[in-house]
Coordinates of C-alpha atoms in Angstrom, one line a residue:
X1 CA -27.5 -12.9 3.5
X2 CA -24.2 -14.2 4.6
X3 CA -22.4 -12.5 1.6
X4 CA -24.2 -9.0 2.8
X5 CA -22.9 -9.3 6.5
X6 CA -19.4 -10.5 5.1
X7 CA -19.2 -7.3 2.9
X8 CA -20.5 -5.0 5.5
X9 CA -17.8 -6.3 7.8
X10 CA -15.2 -4.3 5.9
X11 CA -16.9 -1.4 7.5
X12 CA -16.1 -2.4 11.2
X13 CA -13.1 -0.2 11.1
X14 CA -15.1 2.8 10.0
X15 CA -18.1 2.7 12.5
X16 CA -17.6 6.0 13.7
X17 CA -17.6 7.7 10.6
X18 CA -20.5 5.9 9.4
X19 CA -22.3 7.0 12.4
X20 CA -21.5 10.6 11.5
X21 CA -22.4 10.2 7.9
X22 CA -25.8 8.7 8.6
X23 CA -26.5 11.6 11.2
X24 CA -25.5 14.3 8.4
X25 CA -27.4 12.3 5.8
X26 CA -30.4 12.3 8.1
X27 CA -30.0 16.0 9.2
X28 CA -29.9 17.2 5.5
X29 CA -33.4 15.5 4.7
X30 CA -34.7 16.8 8.1
X31 CA -33.4 20.5 7.3
X32 CA -35.3 20.1 4.1
X33 CA -38.3 18.8 5.8
X34 CA -38.2 21.5 8.4
X35 CA -37.7 24.1 5.7
X36 CA -40.8 23.5 3.9
X37 CA -42.8 22.9 6.9
X38 CA -41.8 26.2 8.3
X39 CA -42.3 27.9 5.1
X40 CA -45.7 26.6 4.6
X41 CA -46.5 27.8 8.1
X42 CA -45.2 31.1 7.5
X43 CA -47.0 31.6 4.3
X44 CA -50.3 30.1 5.8
X45 CA -50.0 32.4 8.8
X46 CA -49.2 35.4 7.0
X47 CA -52.6 35.4 5.1
X48 CA -54.2 36.0 8.4
X49 CA -52.4 39.3 8.8
X50 CA -51.1 38.5 12.4
X51 CA -48.4 41.0 13.9
X52 CA -44.7 40.8 12.7
X53 CA -43.6 39.5 15.9
X54 CA -45.8 36.5 15.7
X55 CA -43.8 35.2 12.7
X56 CA -40.7 36.3 13.7
X57 CA -39.7 32.8 14.9
X58 CA -40.7 31.5 11.6
X59 CA -38.7 33.8 9.5
X60 CA -35.8 33.1 11.5
X61 CA -36.4 29.3 11.2
X62 CA -36.6 29.4 7.5
X63 CA -33.3 31.4 7.3
X64 CA -31.7 28.9 9.7
X65 CA -33.0 25.5 8.2
X66 CA -32.2 27.0 4.6
X67 CA -28.4 27.5 5.6
X68 CA -28.1 24.4 7.7
X69 CA -29.7 22.3 4.9
X70 CA -26.6 23.3 2.8
X71 CA -24.1 22.8 5.6
X72 CA -25.4 19.5 6.2
X73 CA -25.4 18.5 2.3
X74 CA -21.8 19.6 2.3
X75 CA -20.9 17.5 5.4
X76 CA -22.8 14.5 4.2
X77 CA -21.3 14.3 1.0
X78 CA -17.7 15.1 2.4
X79 CA -17.9 12.4 5.4
X80 CA -19.7 9.8 3.3
X81 CA -17.0 10.0 0.5
X82 CA -14.4 9.9 3.0
X83 CA -15.9 6.6 4.2
X84 CA -16.2 5.4 0.6
X85 CA -12.6 6.0 0.0
X86 CA -11.5 4.5 3.0
X87 CA -13.6 1.5 2.3
X88 CA -12.2 1.4 -1.2
X89 CA -8.8 1.4 0.3
X90 CA -9.3 -1.5 2.7
X91 CA -11.0 -3.8 0.0
X92 CA -8.0 -3.0 -2.4
X93 CA -5.4 -3.9 0.2
X94 CA -7.4 -7.1 1.4
X95 CA -7.7 -8.3 -2.3
X96 CA -3.9 -7.6 -3.0
X97 CA -3.1 -9.9 0.2
X98 CA -5.5 -12.4 -0.8
X99 CA -3.7 -12.7 -4.3
X100 CA -0.3 -12.6 -2.9
X101 CA -1.3 -16.0 -1.1
X102 CA -2.7 -17.3 -4.4
X103 CA 0.2 -16.4 -6.8
X104 CA 1.2 -18.0 -8.9
X105 CA -0.4 -21.7 -8.5
X106 CA -4.0 -20.5 -7.9
X107 CA -4.0 -18.0 -10.5
X108 CA -2.8 -19.9 -13.7
X109 CA -6.4 -20.8 -14.0
X110 CA -7.8 -17.2 -14.7
X111 CA -7.3 -15.2 -17.6
X112 CA -5.6 -11.9 -17.2
X113 CA -8.4 -10.0 -18.3
X114 CA -10.7 -11.6 -15.8
X115 CA -8.1 -11.1 -12.8
X116 CA -8.0 -7.3 -14.1
X117 CA -11.7 -7.0 -14.0
X118 CA -11.8 -8.5 -10.4
X119 CA -8.7 -6.4 -9.1
X120 CA -10.2 -3.2 -10.8
X121 CA -13.7 -3.3 -12.0
X122 CA -15.4 -5.3 -9.3
X123 CA -13.7 -3.3 -6.7
X124 CA -14.6 0.0 -8.3
X125 CA -18.2 -1.5 -8.5
X126 CA -17.8 -1.6 -4.7
X127 CA -16.5 1.8 -4.8
X128 CA -20.1 3.2 -4.2
X129 CA -21.3 0.6 -2.1
X130 CA -21.6 2.6 1.2
X131 CA -22.8 5.7 -0.8
X132 CA -25.4 4.4 -2.7
X133 CA -26.6 0.8 -1.2
X134 CA -26.0 1.5 2.4
X135 CA -26.2 5.0 3.7
X136 CA -29.5 5.7 1.9
X137 CA -31.4 2.7 3.5
X138 CA -30.1 3.4 6.9
X139 CA -31.2 7.2 6.5
X140 CA -34.6 5.9 5.2
X141 CA -35.3 3.9 8.3
X142 CA -34.6 6.9 10.5
X143 CA -36.4 9.4 8.3
X144 CA -39.8 7.1 8.1
X145 CA -39.7 6.5 12.0
X146 CA -38.9 10.3 12.7
X147 CA -41.5 12.1 10.1
X148 CA -43.8 9.8 10.8
X149 CA -44.0 10.5 14.5
X150 CA -43.8 14.1 13.5
X151 CA -46.9 14.2 11.7
X152 CA -48.4 11.9 14.1
X153 CA -48.1 14.2 17.0
X154 CA -50.7 16.4 15.1
X155 CA -52.8 13.8 13.9
X156 CA -52.5 9.8 14.3
X157 CA -54.3 9.0 11.2
X158 CA -52.1 11.1 9.0
X159 CA -49.1 10.0 10.8
X160 CA -50.0 6.3 9.7
X161 CA -50.6 7.5 6.2
X162 CA -47.1 8.8 5.8
X163 CA -45.6 6.1 7.5
X164 CA -47.3 3.8 5.0
X165 CA -46.2 5.9 1.9
X166 CA -42.7 6.1 3.1
X167 CA -42.5 2.5 3.8
X168 CA -43.6 1.6 0.5
X169 CA -41.6 3.9 -1.7
X170 CA -38.6 3.4 0.5
X171 CA -38.6 -0.4 1.1
X172 CA -41.5 -2.3 -1.1
X173 CA -40.9 -0.4 -4.2
X174 CA -37.0 -0.9 -4.1
X175 CA -37.5 -4.7 -3.3
X176 CA -39.7 -4.7 -6.6
X177 CA -37.0 -3.0 -8.5
X178 CA -34.6 -5.1 -6.8
X179 CA -36.1 -8.4 -8.1
X180 CA -36.6 -7.0 -11.6
X181 CA -33.0 -5.4 -12.2
X182 CA -31.3 -8.5 -10.5
X183 CA -30.8 -10.1 -14.0
X184 CA -29.4 -7.1 -15.9
X185 CA -27.1 -6.1 -12.9
X186 CA -25.6 -9.6 -12.5
X187 CA -25.3 -9.8 -16.4
X188 CA -23.7 -6.4 -16.3
X189 CA -20.7 -7.5 -14.1
X190 CA -20.1 -10.5 -15.9
X191 CA -20.3 -8.7 -19.2
X192 CA -17.6 -6.0 -17.9
X193 CA -15.5 -8.8 -17.2
X194 CA -15.7 -10.4 -20.6
X195 CA -15.1 -7.1 -22.3
X196 CA -12.1 -6.5 -20.0
X197 CA -10.6 -9.6 -21.3
X198 CA -11.6 -9.2 -24.9
X199 CA -10.1 -5.8 -24.9
X200 CA -6.9 -6.8 -23.0
X201 CA -6.3 -9.8 -25.7
X202 CA -6.8 -7.4 -28.4
X203 CA -4.6 -4.8 -27.1
X204 CA -1.6 -7.5 -26.2
X205 CA -2.1 -9.0 -29.8
X206 CA -2.6 -6.0 -31.9
X207 CA 0.8 -6.7 -33.9
X208 CA -0.4 -10.5 -34.7
X209 CA -3.8 -9.1 -35.4
X210 CA -2.7 -6.6 -38.1
X211 CA -0.2 -9.1 -39.6
X212 CA -2.9 -11.8 -40.0
X213 CA -5.1 -9.2 -41.2
X214 CA -8.0 -10.0 -38.5
X215 CA -8.8 -6.7 -37.8
X216 CA -12.6 -7.0 -38.9
X217 CA -12.9 -10.3 -37.2
X218 CA -11.6 -8.8 -33.8
X219 CA -13.7 -5.6 -34.2
X220 CA -16.7 -7.7 -34.7
X221 CA -16.3 -9.8 -31.5
X222 CA -15.6 -6.5 -29.6
X223 CA -19.1 -5.1 -31.0
X224 CA -20.9 -8.3 -30.1
X225 CA -19.6 -8.2 -26.5
X226 CA -20.3 -4.3 -26.3
X227 CA -23.8 -5.0 -27.4
X228 CA -24.3 -7.6 -24.8
X229 CA -22.9 -5.1 -22.0
X230 CA -25.2 -2.0 -23.5
X231 CA -28.4 -4.6 -23.3
X232 CA -27.7 -5.1 -19.6
X233 CA -27.2 -1.3 -19.1
X234 CA -30.5 -0.4 -21.0
X235 CA -32.1 -3.3 -18.7
X236 CA -31.0 -1.3 -15.7
X237 CA -31.9 2.0 -17.2
X238 CA -35.5 0.7 -17.6
X239 CA -35.9 -0.6 -14.3
X240 CA -34.6 2.6 -12.9
X241 CA -37.2 4.8 -15.2
X242 CA -40.2 2.6 -13.9
X243 CA -39.1 3.1 -10.5
X244 CA -38.7 7.0 -10.9
X245 CA -42.2 6.9 -12.3
X246 CA -43.7 4.9 -9.6
X247 CA -42.1 7.0 -6.9
X248 CA -43.6 10.1 -8.3
X249 CA -47.0 8.4 -8.4
X250 CA -46.7 7.2 -4.8
X251 CA -45.4 10.6 -3.6
X252 CA -48.4 12.4 -5.0
X253 CA -50.8 9.6 -4.2
X254 CA -49.7 10.0 -0.6
X255 CA -50.3 13.9 -0.8
X256 CA -53.7 13.4 -2.2
X257 CA -54.5 11.0 0.4
X258 CA -53.3 13.5 3.3
X259 CA -55.6 16.1 1.7
X260 CA -58.6 13.5 1.3
X261 CA -58.3 12.9 5.0
X262 CA -57.0 16.0 6.4
X263 CA -59.7 18.4 4.9
X264 CA -62.5 16.8 6.6
X265 CA -60.3 17.1 9.8
X266 CA -60.0 20.9 9.3
X267 CA -63.9 21.4 8.7
X268 CA -64.7 19.4 12.1
X269 CA -62.0 21.4 14.2
X270 CA -59.8 18.4 14.9
X271 CA -56.9 19.9 12.9
X272 CA -56.0 23.5 12.2
X273 CA -56.0 24.5 8.7
X274 CA -52.6 26.1 9.1
X275 CA -51.2 22.7 10.4
X276 CA -52.8 20.9 7.1
X277 CA -50.7 23.1 4.9
X278 CA -47.7 22.3 7.1
X279 CA -48.5 18.6 6.9
X280 CA -48.9 18.3 3.3
X281 CA -45.5 20.1 2.5
X282 CA -43.6 18.0 5.1
X283 CA -45.2 14.8 3.3
X284 CA -43.9 16.2 -0.1
X285 CA -40.4 17.1 1.4
X286 CA -40.3 13.5 3.3
X287 CA -40.3 11.6 -0.1
X288 CA -36.9 12.9 -0.8
X289 CA -35.4 10.2 1.3
X290 CA -36.8 7.5 -0.9
X291 CA -35.3 8.8 -4.3
X292 CA -32.0 7.2 -3.8
X293 CA -33.4 4.1 -2.3
X294 CA -34.6 2.7 -5.9
X295 CA -31.1 3.4 -7.3
X296 CA -29.6 1.7 -4.1
X297 CA -31.7 -1.4 -5.1
X298 CA -30.5 -1.6 -8.4
X299 CA -26.9 -1.2 -7.4
X300 CA -27.3 -3.6 -4.8
X301 CA -27.3 -6.7 -6.9
X302 CA -24.3 -5.4 -8.9
X303 CA -22.4 -4.9 -5.8
X304 CA -23.3 -8.5 -4.5
X305 CA -22.2 -10.0 -7.9
X306 CA -19.1 -8.2 -7.7
X307 CA -18.4 -9.2 -4.3
X308 CA -19.5 -12.8 -5.0
X309 CA -16.7 -12.6 -7.7
X310 CA -14.1 -11.0 -5.5
X311 CA -14.8 -13.8 -2.2
X312 CA -14.8 -16.5 -5.2
X313 CA -11.1 -15.9 -5.5
X314 CA -10.5 -14.7 -1.9
X315 CA -11.8 -18.0 -0.4
X316 CA -9.6 -20.4 -2.5
X317 CA -7.1 -22.3 -0.3
X318 CA -3.5 -21.2 -1.1
X319 CA -1.2 -23.8 -2.7
X320 CA 1.6 -22.9 -0.3
X321 CA 0.4 -22.9 3.5
X322 CA 2.5 -20.7 5.7
X323 CA 4.1 -22.3 8.7
X324 CA 2.9 -21.5 12.2
X325 CA 6.2 -21.0 13.6
X326 CA 8.8 -20.7 10.6
X327 CA 12.4 -22.1 11.2
X328 CA 15.0 -19.5 9.8
X329 CA 16.9 -20.2 6.5
X330 CA 20.4 -21.0 7.0
X331 CA 22.7 -18.4 5.4
X332 CA 24.4 -21.1 3.7
X333 CA 21.8 -23.5 2.8
X334 CA 22.2 -27.2 1.5
X335 CA 19.4 -28.5 -0.6
X336 CA 18.1 -32.2 -0.9
X337 CA 15.5 -33.1 -3.5
X338 CA 14.4 -36.7 -2.4
X339 CA 12.0 -39.0 -4.5
X340 CA 10.0 -35.6 -5.8
X341 CA 6.9 -35.9 -8.0
X342 CA 4.6 -33.3 -9.2
X343 CA 2.0 -32.5 -11.9
X344 CA 0.3 -29.3 -12.3
X345 CA -3.2 -30.6 -12.9
X346 CA -4.7 -34.3 -12.2
X347 CA -5.0 -34.9 -15.8
X348 CA -1.8 -33.9 -17.0
X349 CA 1.3 -36.3 -16.9
X350 CA 3.8 -35.8 -14.3
X351 CA 6.2 -32.9 -14.7
X352 CA 8.4 -34.3 -12.1
X353 CA 8.8 -38.1 -11.6
X354 CA 10.6 -39.6 -8.5
X355 CA 13.7 -36.8 -8.7
X356 CA 16.8 -37.2 -6.5
X357 CA 18.9 -34.2 -6.7
X358 CA 21.8 -33.0 -4.2
X359 CA 22.8 -29.5 -4.0
X360 CA 25.2 -28.8 -1.2
X361 CA 26.2 -25.3 -0.9
X362 CA 28.2 -24.0 -3.5
X363 CA 27.6 -26.5 -5.9
X364 CA 26.6 -25.7 -9.5
X365 CA 24.4 -27.7 -11.6
X366 CA 22.7 -27.4 -15.1
X367 CA 19.4 -28.6 -16.1
X368 CA 19.1 -29.7 -19.8
X369 CA 16.7 -31.5 -21.9
X370 CA 13.8 -30.8 -24.3
X371 CA 10.7 -28.6 -23.8
X372 CA 8.7 -30.1 -21.2
X373 CA 11.1 -32.4 -19.7
X374 CA 10.6 -30.8 -16.2
X375 CA 13.4 -28.4 -15.9
X376 CA 11.6 -25.1 -14.9
X377 CA 9.2 -27.1 -12.8
X378 CA 12.0 -28.1 -10.3
X379 CA 12.8 -24.3 -10.2
X380 CA 9.2 -23.5 -9.3
X381 CA 9.4 -26.2 -6.6
X382 CA 12.6 -24.9 -5.1
X383 CA 10.7 -21.4 -5.0
X384 CA 7.8 -22.8 -3.4
X385 CA 5.4 -21.7 -5.9
X386 CA 4.2 -25.0 -5.7
X387 CA 4.8 -27.9 -3.2
X388 CA 6.0 -31.4 -4.1
X389 CA 3.6 -34.3 -4.3
X390 CA 4.6 -36.8 -3.2
X391 CA 8.6 -36.3 -2.2
X392 CA 10.4 -33.6 -0.4
X393 CA 12.7 -30.8 -0.5
X394 CA 15.3 -30.7 2.2
X395 CA 17.3 -27.4 3.6
X396 CA 19.8 -28.7 5.8
X397 CA 17.6 -31.6 6.5
X398 CA 14.7 -29.9 7.5
X399 CA 11.6 -29.9 5.1
X400 CA 10.9 -26.8 3.1
X401 CA 7.5 -26.3 4.3
X402 CA 8.9 -25.5 7.8
X403 CA 10.5 -22.0 6.4
X404 CA 8.6 -18.9 5.6
X405 CA 8.4 -18.6 1.7
X406 CA 9.1 -15.0 2.1
X407 CA 12.3 -15.4 3.8
X408 CA 13.1 -18.6 1.8
X409 CA 12.5 -16.3 -1.7
X410 CA 15.0 -13.7 0.0
X411 CA 17.6 -16.4 -0.2
X412 CA 17.2 -17.4 -3.5
X413 CA 17.9 -15.1 -6.7
X414 CA 15.7 -16.2 -9.5
X415 CA 15.7 -15.0 -13.0
X416 CA 13.2 -16.3 -15.6
X417 CA 12.8 -15.6 -19.4
X418 CA 9.1 -14.6 -18.7
X419 CA 10.0 -12.0 -15.8
X420 CA 7.9 -8.7 -15.8
X421 CA 9.4 -5.4 -17.0
X422 CA 7.2 -3.0 -15.5
X423 CA 5.9 0.2 -16.9
X424 CA 8.0 2.7 -15.1
X425 CA 11.9 3.5 -15.0
X426 CA 15.0 1.6 -15.1
X427 CA 15.8 2.2 -11.7
X428 CA 12.4 1.1 -10.3
X429 CA 12.7 -2.0 -11.9
X430 CA 15.8 -2.8 -10.5
X431 CA 15.0 -1.7 -7.1
X432 CA 12.3 -4.2 -7.0
X433 CA 15.1 -6.7 -6.3
X434 CA 16.5 -4.3 -3.5
X435 CA 14.7 -1.3 -2.5
X436 CA 17.6 0.1 -0.6
X437 CA 20.2 -0.3 -3.3
X438 CA 22.3 2.7 -4.3
X439 CA 23.1 4.1 -7.6
X440 CA 26.5 2.8 -7.7
X441 CA 25.0 -0.8 -6.9
X442 CA 22.5 -0.5 -9.9
X443 CA 25.4 0.5 -12.1
X444 CA 27.7 -2.1 -11.0
X445 CA 25.1 -5.0 -11.7
X446 CA 24.4 -3.3 -15.1
X447 CA 28.0 -3.2 -16.0
X448 CA 28.2 -6.6 -15.1
X449 CA 25.6 -8.1 -17.4
X450 CA 27.1 -5.9 -20.4
X451 CA 24.9 -2.9 -20.1
X452 CA 27.0 -0.5 -18.5
X453 CA 27.9 1.3 -21.9
X454 CA 24.0 1.1 -23.0
X455 CA 22.9 3.0 -19.8
X456 CA 25.2 5.7 -20.7
X457 CA 23.5 6.3 -23.9
X458 CA 20.0 6.5 -22.5
X459 CA 18.6 10.3 -22.2
X460 CA 17.8 10.0 -18.5
X461 CA 20.2 7.2 -17.4
X462 CA 18.7 5.1 -14.7
X463 CA 15.6 7.6 -14.8
X464 CA 14.7 6.3 -18.3
X465 CA 11.1 5.2 -18.9
X466 CA 10.9 1.6 -20.3
X467 CA 7.4 1.5 -21.4
X468 CA 4.8 -1.2 -21.1
X469 CA 6.5 -4.5 -20.9
X470 CA 9.7 -3.1 -22.0
X471 CA 8.6 -2.7 -25.6
X472 CA 11.1 0.3 -25.9
X473 CA 14.1 -2.2 -25.3
X474 CA 15.6 -5.3 -27.3
X475 CA 14.9 -8.7 -25.9
X476 CA 18.4 -9.3 -25.2
X477 CA 18.4 -5.9 -23.1
X478 CA 15.1 -7.1 -21.4
X479 CA 16.8 -10.4 -20.5
X480 CA 19.7 -8.8 -19.1
X481 CA 18.0 -6.3 -17.2
X482 CA 16.3 -9.1 -15.3
X483 CA 19.5 -11.0 -14.9
X484 CA 20.6 -7.6 -13.3
X485 CA 17.6 -7.4 -11.0
X486 CA 18.3 -11.0 -10.0
X487 CA 22.0 -10.2 -9.1
X488 CA 21.0 -7.0 -7.3
X489 CA 19.6 -9.5 -4.5
X490 CA 22.9 -10.8 -3.8
X491 CA 21.8 -14.2 -2.7
X492 CA 23.3 -17.2 -1.6
X493 CA 21.4 -19.6 -4.2
X494 CA 20.9 -18.5 -8.0
X495 CA 18.1 -20.0 -10.1
X496 CA 18.6 -19.3 -13.8
X497 CA 16.0 -20.1 -16.4
X498 CA 17.5 -19.6 -19.8
X499 CA 19.6 -16.8 -18.9
X500 CA 21.1 -16.2 -22.3
X501 CA 18.0 -16.2 -24.3
X502 CA 18.0 -13.7 -27.1
X503 CA 21.6 -13.1 -26.7
X504 CA 24.0 -12.9 -29.6
X505 CA 26.9 -15.2 -29.5
X506 CA 29.6 -12.6 -28.2
X507 CA 27.5 -11.3 -25.5
X508 CA 26.4 -14.7 -24.5
X509 CA 30.1 -15.9 -24.3
X510 CA 31.2 -13.0 -22.3
X511 CA 28.3 -13.4 -19.9
X512 CA 28.7 -17.1 -19.3
X513 CA 32.6 -16.1 -18.8
X514 CA 31.2 -13.6 -16.1
X515 CA 29.1 -16.4 -14.5
X516 CA 32.2 -18.2 -13.5
X517 CA 33.2 -15.3 -11.0
X518 CA 29.9 -14.1 -9.9
X519 CA 28.6 -17.6 -8.9
X520 CA 32.0 -18.7 -7.5
X521 CA 31.0 -18.9 -3.9
X522 CA 27.2 -19.5 -4.5
X523 CA 24.9 -22.5 -5.4
X524 CA 23.6 -22.1 -8.7
X525 CA 21.0 -24.2 -10.7
X526 CA 21.0 -23.4 -14.3
X527 CA 18.1 -24.1 -16.7
X528 CA 19.4 -24.1 -20.2
X529 CA 18.8 -25.3 -24.0
X530 CA 22.3 -24.0 -25.4
X531 CA 24.9 -26.4 -24.5
X532 CA 27.5 -24.2 -24.5
X533 CA 29.8 -22.9 -21.5
X534 CA 28.8 -26.1 -19.3
X535 CA 32.2 -27.3 -19.0
X536 CA 32.9 -25.4 -15.5
X537 CA 29.8 -26.9 -13.7
X538 CA 30.1 -29.6 -11.2
X539 CA 27.2 -31.5 -12.6
X540 CA 24.9 -31.6 -15.5
X541 CA 21.4 -33.3 -15.2
X542 CA 19.5 -34.4 -18.4
X543 CA 15.8 -34.8 -17.8
X544 CA 13.2 -36.4 -20.0
X545 CA 9.5 -36.6 -19.2
X546 CA 10.4 -35.4 -15.6
X547 CA 13.1 -37.8 -15.0
X548 CA 16.7 -37.6 -14.6
X549 CA 18.1 -40.0 -17.5
X550 CA 21.8 -38.9 -17.3
X551 CA 24.1 -37.0 -14.9
X552 CA 27.6 -36.1 -14.7
X553 CA 29.9 -33.3 -15.9
X554 CA 30.4 -32.2 -19.6
X555 CA 33.4 -34.4 -20.3
X556 CA 31.7 -37.7 -19.0
X557 CA 28.4 -37.1 -20.5
X558 CA 30.1 -36.4 -24.0
X559 CA 32.2 -39.6 -23.3
X560 CA 29.3 -41.7 -22.6
X561 CA 27.8 -40.7 -26.0
X562 CA 24.2 -40.9 -24.4
X563 CA 21.1 -38.7 -24.6
X564 CA 23.4 -35.4 -23.7
X565 CA 25.7 -36.3 -26.6
X566 CA 22.8 -36.5 -28.9
X567 CA 21.5 -33.0 -28.1
X568 CA 25.0 -31.8 -28.3
X569 CA 25.4 -33.3 -31.7
X570 CA 22.1 -31.9 -32.9
X571 CA 22.8 -28.5 -31.5
X572 CA 26.3 -28.5 -33.4
X573 CA 24.9 -29.6 -36.7
X574 CA 22.2 -26.9 -36.7
X575 CA 25.0 -24.4 -35.5
X576 CA 27.1 -25.3 -38.6
X577 CA 24.1 -25.3 -41.2
X578 CA 23.6 -21.5 -40.3

């Protein structure tokens, strides 16, 4: 029940619209009931050949109710869908805000397909939550009470019969449908998530699947997941069919019971014969309100399951806690790393082990070492994607936890080899770093990373569409676009993670030469496996298993003939063998 109230809490900003929607929904059914009841009165009365004057009110009533029913139906759809779309917008913004706080530390444990299913599929499931699950129930409550009182004003026993029939079809039957469809509805949401993950993996790995001739195996897996999804859908369809059949039986049974009780009342003079016809048709029309309730019962469990999956993620404690009163980040920050240790998971080895690094403003250092030595981890901690444990990172003597992560990241230009290229234009990919940048700024940073001539060859220049994940461009161009995006920030600190990956030797040499001028008055932390162009840096730190095993400039490290010298020799031998 707590989950239901929490889900309904998203509707608080829409209370007024929900009230209007409920009124228009009830008015639609009421107009339909009034139309049939008035028509029954008109037809039954006309059988006794009264004067037209006696029937004029009923004639006008039929016309009015016929028109108003259509008007109320239109308003009901208009208002209810307005509520629905507003609710959908609220849910999406809320969930995105939750993901912002969780990324990236809390999201690495989820598969991309699962995240996609929650962000799109589960929210789309809640898309019809109000229209199908909430509004019909509210309207049914009003209709059951209102129509039963109306019939009861003519005869109490008939009023109670209608109240019993509407209660069973509107509440008891949907409760049974909910119980029987609960399993398939939950399974359907889960299977859709699995299907989404399977399809995403297949599409992302299409090239490898074709290369290794695994098409049949992938197709078999997709078919298996699809069949499981179909079984859940069939289970829901069976319960819906049973519900529709039982609804029809109960409707006709209530009408028959009305006649069974009403006919003797007409014979004894307790009820007018014309009113019996009116009551019977009102009874039949009243059950229109119960038809959507059975669908609501089916939809209820799938909505709750989708909500559970969303809340499961949103309720996680963020890895990074925002300070209550953040301190302003200095314009020229000095960074100190003291006794820093970190591990990504409790059963994994330390990625950083008691590190001590000084980065006064303007200092330029390189982090080198084998894969898994902890280089990228240091960049992640400086960006506050994670917090160190134990140890501390100080900026001008203040713990990094006292700064706003958003403001801190505005002071840091971060370029990683896994940076995203979005499926949009070159311009929009660059403006991600600086939305207010002019075309001249974009062309300047592209020219600085040796892409100026390339941009001139593009069919639409900066407005050229790059395609999904930048598949239309080479790996080297993709890497340099990411670097240009980072440079566009014009930050005082830059963290570069393998910025020359995928570049040919000539371009790499020109780019490293350009680094000297670009980062002349900035702090720089450069992660690299390529031990070239490091002679101008202030310090090189050699890492191994999360520890700094050597430090110094290139000249002193080569003279000491330690670990850096060994890596240097291995790289040179490989270069000569090529």
